[in-house]
Short mmCIF file of C-alpha atoms and ligand atoms in Angstrom, two decimals:
data_model
loop_
_atom_site.label_atom_id
_atom_site.label_comp_id
_atom_site.label_asym_id
_atom_site.label_seq_id
_atom_site.Cartn_x
_atom_site.Cartn_y
_atom_site.Cartn_z
CA UNK Z 1 124.20 40.80 -71.12
CA UNK Z 2 127.15 39.68 -68.90
CA UNK Z 3 127.25 41.28 -65.45
CA UNK Z 4 130.96 41.57 -64.69
CA UNK Z 5 133.22 42.59 -61.75
CA UNK Z 6 136.83 43.33 -62.88
CA UNK Z 7 139.61 42.65 -60.51
CA UNK Z 8 142.56 44.65 -61.82
CA UNK Z 9 146.24 45.56 -61.03
CA UNK Z 10 146.00 48.41 -63.52
CA UNK Z 11 148.93 48.49 -65.53
CA UNK Z 12 149.05 49.09 -69.35
CA UNK Z 13 147.22 45.94 -70.65
CA UNK Z 14 144.71 46.09 -67.66
CA UNK Z 15 143.86 49.60 -68.86
CA UNK Z 16 143.34 48.22 -72.41
CA UNK Z 17 141.06 45.51 -70.76
CA UNK Z 18 138.90 48.17 -68.94
CA UNK Z 19 138.63 50.08 -72.21
CA UNK Z 20 137.54 46.97 -73.99
CA UNK Z 21 135.05 46.12 -71.36
CA UNK Z 22 133.57 49.70 -71.24
CA UNK Z 23 133.11 49.68 -75.05
CA UNK Z 24 131.55 46.18 -75.31
CA UNK Z 25 127.83 46.27 -75.56
CA UNK Z 26 127.35 42.76 -74.17
CA UNK Z 27 129.14 43.71 -70.90
CA UNK Z 28 127.51 45.43 -67.87
CA UNK Z 29 130.25 46.48 -65.40
CA UNK Z 30 128.97 46.10 -61.89
CA UNK Z 31 132.24 47.35 -60.31
CA UNK Z 32 136.01 47.26 -60.43
CA UNK Z 33 138.34 46.08 -57.55
CA UNK Z 34 142.01 47.28 -57.67
CA UNK Z 35 144.61 44.91 -56.24
CA UNK Z 36 148.32 45.12 -55.77
CA UNK Z 37 150.33 43.56 -58.61
CA UNK Z 38 152.01 45.34 -61.40
CA UNK Z 39 152.65 48.15 -58.89
CA UNK Z 40 151.56 48.83 -55.29
CA UNK Z 41 147.79 49.08 -54.35
CA UNK Z 42 147.73 52.93 -53.97
CA UNK Z 43 148.99 53.15 -57.62
CA UNK Z 44 146.82 50.42 -59.13
CA UNK Z 45 143.82 52.13 -57.39
CA UNK Z 46 144.71 55.52 -58.74
CA UNK Z 47 145.26 54.15 -62.20
CA UNK Z 48 142.01 52.30 -62.18
CA UNK Z 49 140.06 55.33 -61.08
CA UNK Z 50 141.76 57.61 -63.76
CA UNK Z 51 141.05 55.08 -66.57
CA UNK Z 52 137.31 54.79 -65.52
CA UNK Z 53 137.02 58.56 -65.41
CA UNK Z 54 138.44 59.06 -68.87
CA UNK Z 55 136.47 56.27 -70.44
CA UNK Z 56 133.27 57.25 -68.65
CA UNK Z 57 132.72 54.28 -66.48
CA UNK Z 58 130.38 55.05 -63.62
CA UNK Z 59 130.60 51.70 -61.95
CA UNK Z 60 131.98 51.80 -58.38
CA UNK Z 61 135.74 51.27 -57.88
CA UNK Z 62 136.86 49.54 -54.65
CA UNK Z 63 140.11 48.86 -53.01
CA UNK Z 64 141.26 45.14 -52.68
CA UNK Z 65 144.40 43.63 -51.27
CA UNK Z 66 147.62 45.44 -50.70
CA UNK Z 67 149.85 42.32 -50.51
CA UNK Z 68 149.80 38.66 -51.38
CA UNK Z 69 148.50 36.05 -48.91
CA UNK Z 70 151.89 34.80 -47.78
CA UNK Z 71 154.77 35.97 -49.81
CA UNK Z 72 156.60 39.25 -50.20
CA UNK Z 73 155.28 41.70 -52.82
CA UNK Z 74 156.80 41.70 -56.31
CA UNK Z 75 155.96 44.26 -59.02
CA UNK Z 76 156.29 44.53 -62.80
CA UNK Z 77 157.32 48.25 -63.24
CA UNK Z 78 159.77 47.19 -65.87
CA UNK Z 79 156.77 46.60 -68.33
CA UNK Z 80 154.28 49.11 -67.03
CA UNK Z 81 156.56 52.03 -65.71
CA UNK Z 82 157.04 53.34 -62.17
CA UNK Z 83 153.45 54.62 -61.91
CA UNK Z 84 152.12 51.27 -63.50
CA UNK Z 85 150.63 53.42 -66.19
CA UNK Z 86 153.31 55.49 -67.57
CA UNK Z 87 152.34 57.46 -70.74
CA UNK Z 88 148.96 59.00 -70.52
CA UNK Z 89 148.62 62.39 -68.51
CA UNK Z 90 145.49 62.45 -66.43
CA UNK Z 91 143.48 65.57 -65.47
CA UNK Z 92 142.13 65.86 -61.85
CA UNK Z 93 139.06 63.63 -61.57
CA UNK Z 94 135.56 65.05 -61.33
CA UNK Z 95 133.43 61.97 -60.90
CA UNK Z 96 135.26 58.83 -59.86
CA UNK Z 97 136.40 58.29 -56.35
CA UNK Z 98 137.10 55.07 -54.37
CA UNK Z 99 134.16 53.62 -52.61
CA UNK Z 100 134.10 53.05 -48.92
CA UNK Z 101 134.44 49.42 -47.75
CA UNK Z 102 136.48 46.42 -48.83
CA UNK Z 103 136.57 45.31 -52.48
CA UNK Z 104 136.63 41.71 -51.23
CA UNK Z 105 133.35 42.28 -49.39
CA UNK Z 106 131.99 43.90 -52.55
CA UNK Z 107 132.76 40.90 -54.55
CA UNK Z 108 131.05 38.54 -51.85
CA UNK Z 109 128.05 40.72 -51.52
CA UNK Z 110 127.45 41.11 -55.23
CA UNK Z 111 127.91 37.30 -56.08
CA UNK Z 112 125.70 36.27 -53.14
CA UNK Z 113 122.92 38.80 -54.00
CA UNK Z 114 122.79 37.58 -57.65
CA UNK Z 115 123.19 33.87 -57.68
CA UNK Z 116 124.67 32.46 -61.03
CA UNK Z 117 124.60 36.07 -62.63
CA UNK Z 118 128.01 37.58 -61.85
CA UNK Z 119 131.21 36.94 -63.80
CA UNK Z 120 134.42 37.62 -62.03
CA UNK Z 121 137.30 38.67 -64.22
CA UNK Z 122 140.63 38.82 -62.29
CA UNK Z 123 143.53 40.04 -64.49
CA UNK Z 124 146.14 40.47 -61.70
CA UNK Z 125 147.27 38.34 -58.78
CA UNK Z 126 144.49 36.12 -57.44
CA UNK Z 127 144.59 37.50 -53.87
CA UNK Z 128 141.19 39.08 -53.74
CA UNK Z 129 139.27 36.18 -55.33
CA UNK Z 130 141.10 33.75 -52.90
CA UNK Z 131 140.18 35.82 -49.89
CA UNK Z 132 136.56 36.11 -51.04
CA UNK Z 133 136.35 32.38 -51.30
CA UNK Z 134 137.84 31.92 -47.99
CA UNK Z 135 135.62 34.41 -46.37
CA UNK Z 136 132.40 33.23 -48.18
CA UNK Z 137 132.77 29.76 -49.73
CA UNK Z 138 129.19 30.17 -50.99
CA UNK Z 139 130.40 32.31 -53.81
CA UNK Z 140 132.12 29.26 -55.34
CA UNK Z 141 128.90 27.62 -56.50
CA UNK Z 142 127.00 30.92 -56.99
CA UNK Z 143 129.44 32.71 -59.29
CA UNK Z 144 128.56 32.44 -63.07
CA UNK Z 145 132.19 31.92 -64.13
CA UNK Z 146 135.63 33.23 -63.17
CA UNK Z 147 137.68 34.25 -66.30
CA UNK Z 148 141.22 34.90 -65.33
CA UNK Z 149 144.44 35.90 -66.94
CA UNK Z 150 147.33 34.00 -65.35
CA UNK Z 151 149.68 30.98 -65.54
CA UNK Z 152 151.53 29.37 -68.33
CA UNK Z 153 152.33 25.89 -69.74
CA UNK Z 154 155.02 27.14 -72.10
CA UNK Z 155 157.46 28.82 -69.77
CA UNK Z 156 157.22 31.96 -67.72
CA UNK Z 157 157.62 35.70 -68.01
CA UNK Z 158 159.05 36.29 -64.49
CA UNK Z 159 161.07 33.13 -63.89
CA UNK Z 160 161.80 30.51 -66.52
CA UNK Z 161 158.69 28.71 -65.32
CA UNK Z 162 156.25 31.12 -63.80
CA UNK Z 163 153.89 33.87 -65.20
CA UNK Z 164 153.68 37.17 -63.35
CA UNK Z 165 150.11 36.96 -61.83
CA UNK Z 166 150.55 33.35 -60.53
CA UNK Z 167 154.11 34.06 -59.29
CA UNK Z 168 152.94 37.26 -57.60
CA UNK Z 169 150.59 35.23 -55.30
CA UNK Z 170 150.90 31.34 -55.91
CA UNK Z 171 149.04 30.53 -52.77
CA UNK Z 172 146.07 32.51 -53.83
CA UNK Z 173 146.22 30.99 -57.29
CA UNK Z 174 146.24 27.48 -55.81
CA UNK Z 175 143.15 28.33 -53.76
CA UNK Z 176 141.28 29.47 -56.88
CA UNK Z 177 142.47 26.64 -59.13
CA UNK Z 178 141.49 24.01 -56.56
CA UNK Z 179 138.17 25.55 -55.68
CA UNK Z 180 135.97 23.80 -58.20
CA UNK Z 181 134.46 27.14 -59.33
CA UNK Z 182 133.63 27.40 -63.00
CA UNK Z 183 137.10 28.65 -64.22
CA UNK Z 184 138.34 29.84 -67.57
CA UNK Z 185 142.01 30.52 -67.82
CA UNK Z 186 144.03 32.65 -70.30
CA UNK Z 187 147.66 31.59 -69.85
CA UNK Z 188 150.65 32.97 -71.65
CA UNK Z 189 150.21 30.13 -74.10
CA UNK Z 190 147.34 31.94 -75.58
CA UNK Z 191 147.90 35.66 -74.52
CA UNK Z 192 151.37 35.87 -76.11
CA UNK Z 193 149.83 34.95 -79.47
CA UNK Z 194 147.93 38.27 -79.64
CA UNK Z 195 150.29 41.23 -79.95
CA UNK Z 196 149.91 44.79 -81.16
CA UNK Z 197 151.92 45.69 -84.22
CA UNK Z 198 153.32 49.17 -84.85
CA UNK Z 199 151.07 49.34 -87.97
CA UNK Z 200 148.01 48.55 -85.88
CA UNK Z 201 148.91 51.11 -83.27
CA UNK Z 202 149.48 53.75 -86.03
CA UNK Z 203 146.01 52.94 -87.24
CA UNK Z 204 144.40 53.31 -83.77
CA UNK Z 205 146.08 56.74 -83.60
CA UNK Z 206 143.68 57.82 -86.44
CA UNK Z 207 140.71 56.99 -84.16
CA UNK Z 208 138.95 59.98 -82.41
CA UNK Z 209 137.98 60.23 -78.87
CA UNK Z 210 139.47 60.22 -75.38
CA UNK Z 211 139.37 56.49 -74.94
CA UNK Z 212 141.21 55.80 -78.24
CA UNK Z 213 143.91 58.35 -77.13
CA UNK Z 214 144.15 56.87 -73.75
CA UNK Z 215 144.62 53.34 -75.35
CA UNK Z 216 147.30 54.62 -77.76
CA UNK Z 217 149.18 56.54 -75.00
CA UNK Z 218 149.29 53.36 -73.01
CA UNK Z 219 150.40 51.27 -75.96
CA UNK Z 220 153.18 53.62 -76.90
CA UNK Z 221 154.84 53.01 -73.48
CA UNK Z 222 153.98 49.27 -73.68
CA UNK Z 223 155.57 48.89 -76.94
CA UNK Z 224 158.67 50.81 -76.10
CA UNK Z 225 159.15 48.72 -72.90
CA UNK Z 226 158.88 45.54 -74.96
CA UNK Z 227 161.25 46.97 -77.62
CA UNK Z 228 163.93 47.95 -74.97
CA UNK Z 229 163.74 44.32 -73.54
CA UNK Z 230 163.97 42.74 -76.90
CA UNK Z 231 160.67 41.07 -76.19
CA UNK Z 232 158.98 41.55 -79.54
CA UNK Z 233 155.57 43.38 -79.71
CA UNK Z 234 153.43 43.84 -76.64
CA UNK Z 235 151.03 41.10 -75.71
CA UNK Z 236 147.31 41.87 -75.09
CA UNK Z 237 147.26 39.56 -72.04
CA UNK Z 238 144.31 41.05 -69.97
CA UNK Z 239 141.97 42.18 -72.77
CA UNK Z 240 141.64 38.55 -73.94
CA UNK Z 241 139.45 37.76 -70.98
CA UNK Z 242 137.09 40.58 -71.95
CA UNK Z 243 137.03 39.30 -75.51
CA UNK Z 244 136.04 35.94 -74.27
CA UNK Z 245 133.03 37.36 -72.51
CA UNK Z 246 131.74 38.97 -75.81
CA UNK Z 247 132.69 36.08 -78.20
CA UNK Z 248 134.25 32.94 -76.72
CA UNK Z 249 134.35 31.46 -80.22
CA UNK Z 250 137.40 33.63 -80.88
CA UNK Z 251 139.41 31.06 -78.94
CA UNK Z 252 140.16 27.42 -78.96
CA UNK Z 253 140.38 25.46 -75.61
CA UNK Z 254 141.41 22.44 -73.61
CA UNK Z 255 139.91 21.35 -70.46
CA UNK Z 256 142.07 19.93 -67.73
CA UNK Z 257 142.99 20.29 -64.00
CA UNK Z 258 145.48 22.96 -62.96
CA UNK Z 259 147.56 23.32 -59.86
CA UNK Z 260 150.32 25.66 -58.79
CA UNK Z 261 153.88 24.80 -57.62
CA UNK Z 262 154.21 25.98 -54.01
CA UNK Z 263 157.22 24.19 -52.68
CA UNK Z 264 160.00 23.82 -55.26
CA UNK Z 265 162.04 27.05 -55.03
CA UNK Z 266 163.23 26.95 -58.57
CA UNK Z 267 159.70 26.51 -60.26
CA UNK Z 268 157.65 28.17 -57.59
CA UNK Z 269 154.44 29.88 -58.94
CA UNK Z 270 154.54 27.63 -62.04
CA UNK Z 271 151.09 26.40 -63.14
CA UNK Z 272 151.02 22.56 -63.61
CA UNK Z 273 148.89 20.68 -66.12
CA UNK Z 274 146.64 18.08 -64.38
CA UNK Z 275 144.46 15.38 -65.92
CA UNK Z 276 142.27 16.07 -68.83
CA UNK Z 277 138.51 16.33 -68.12
CA UNK Z 278 135.27 16.37 -70.07
CA UNK Z 279 133.65 18.72 -67.50
CA UNK Z 280 134.91 20.50 -64.44
CA UNK Z 281 138.65 21.30 -64.11
CA UNK Z 282 139.69 24.50 -65.99
CA UNK Z 283 138.73 25.64 -69.45
CA UNK Z 284 142.15 26.66 -70.75
CA UNK Z 285 142.43 29.08 -73.71
CA UNK Z 286 145.00 27.85 -76.41
CA UNK Z 287 144.71 29.50 -79.78
CA UNK Z 288 143.19 32.87 -80.70
CA UNK Z 289 141.73 34.34 -83.84
CA UNK Z 290 143.70 37.58 -83.78
CA UNK Z 291 141.73 39.31 -86.59
CA UNK Z 292 138.46 38.78 -84.81
CA UNK Z 293 139.94 39.98 -81.55
CA UNK Z 294 141.20 43.27 -83.03
CA UNK Z 295 137.84 43.71 -84.76
CA UNK Z 296 136.15 43.65 -81.34
CA UNK Z 297 138.67 46.31 -80.16
CA UNK Z 298 137.80 48.54 -83.11
CA UNK Z 299 134.10 48.22 -82.42
CA UNK Z 300 134.74 49.13 -78.67
CA UNK Z 301 136.80 52.17 -79.47
CA UNK Z 302 134.26 53.38 -82.12
CA UNK Z 303 131.52 52.95 -79.35
CA UNK Z 304 133.35 55.08 -76.77
CA UNK Z 305 134.01 58.78 -76.63
C1 LIG D 1 150.22 39.60 -66.58
O1 LIG D 1 151.12 40.31 -65.78
C2 LIG D 1 150.82 41.69 -65.80
O2 LIG D 1 151.99 42.36 -65.91
C3 LIG D 1 149.91 41.92 -66.95
O3 LIG D 1 149.06 43.10 -66.62
C4 LIG D 1 149.18 40.75 -67.04
O4 LIG D 1 148.02 40.57 -66.16
C5 LIG D 1 151.00 38.91 -67.67
O5 LIG D 1 151.83 38.09 -67.13
CA1 LIG D 2 147.22 42.60 -65.13
#
């Protein structure tokens, strides 16, 4: 059983990641921290609480950072809508409410209380994780693993070089990549290979339950946003980190050092490939077995209400 804290900037594919985590028998969610990213923190927090309520997640939800460490905020409303989660209609919540206290402190306290037990899964800008490392460097050696979605070695999706999560807070990303914590990275190289086809979405619409409906409502919007931008079918960026926790053999990997461009204006936020390593560095996902990924998704949706 993997004990997991999700750090999310809940937009449409973050919601899919939360659903997959909730429906995965091998994952125990210790808590979720909402951070600013796809949209502002008040919206990502609201979206996270709403998704947890519908899916039946009872783990605590905390508030993380409202802005990057140094740079101005950027958002990704063009892919996720003005709310960050356009599509689903949520009823007033009965159970989930934001916890008191900082999400960064929650990350620190949980990792320190359970050495080598807690896996952090940040699928937005890395601000919260960087702050937690700065405030309590002890978490770097005591975290079990940090499995993150971010970066790219094949060109960006915000600028020609930079991926959204690393571009949104490159200083935080550099702190995390240089931390020597056990890191697993899902860059665009891998995540753009796993897309949702209209046929697959139509099939998911035949599934019963609130979680399947929430997933389909999110994916309707996501697919339309991609279509309007001529960007192909929507990529399952964030859920791949969750699939890794359940079955890492779905992916192939390379291991090398990673750093983030912080000075050159044109390529700022780009992840740079460093030297190959046998151990240490970053385990970087490359290829994915899409059939096995979607089969995990089926199992999760069938498991949930
Ligand atoms: C990343 O950016 C966000 O818009 C997605 O949720 C994902 O985490 C992909 O670049
Ligand atoms: Ca995200």
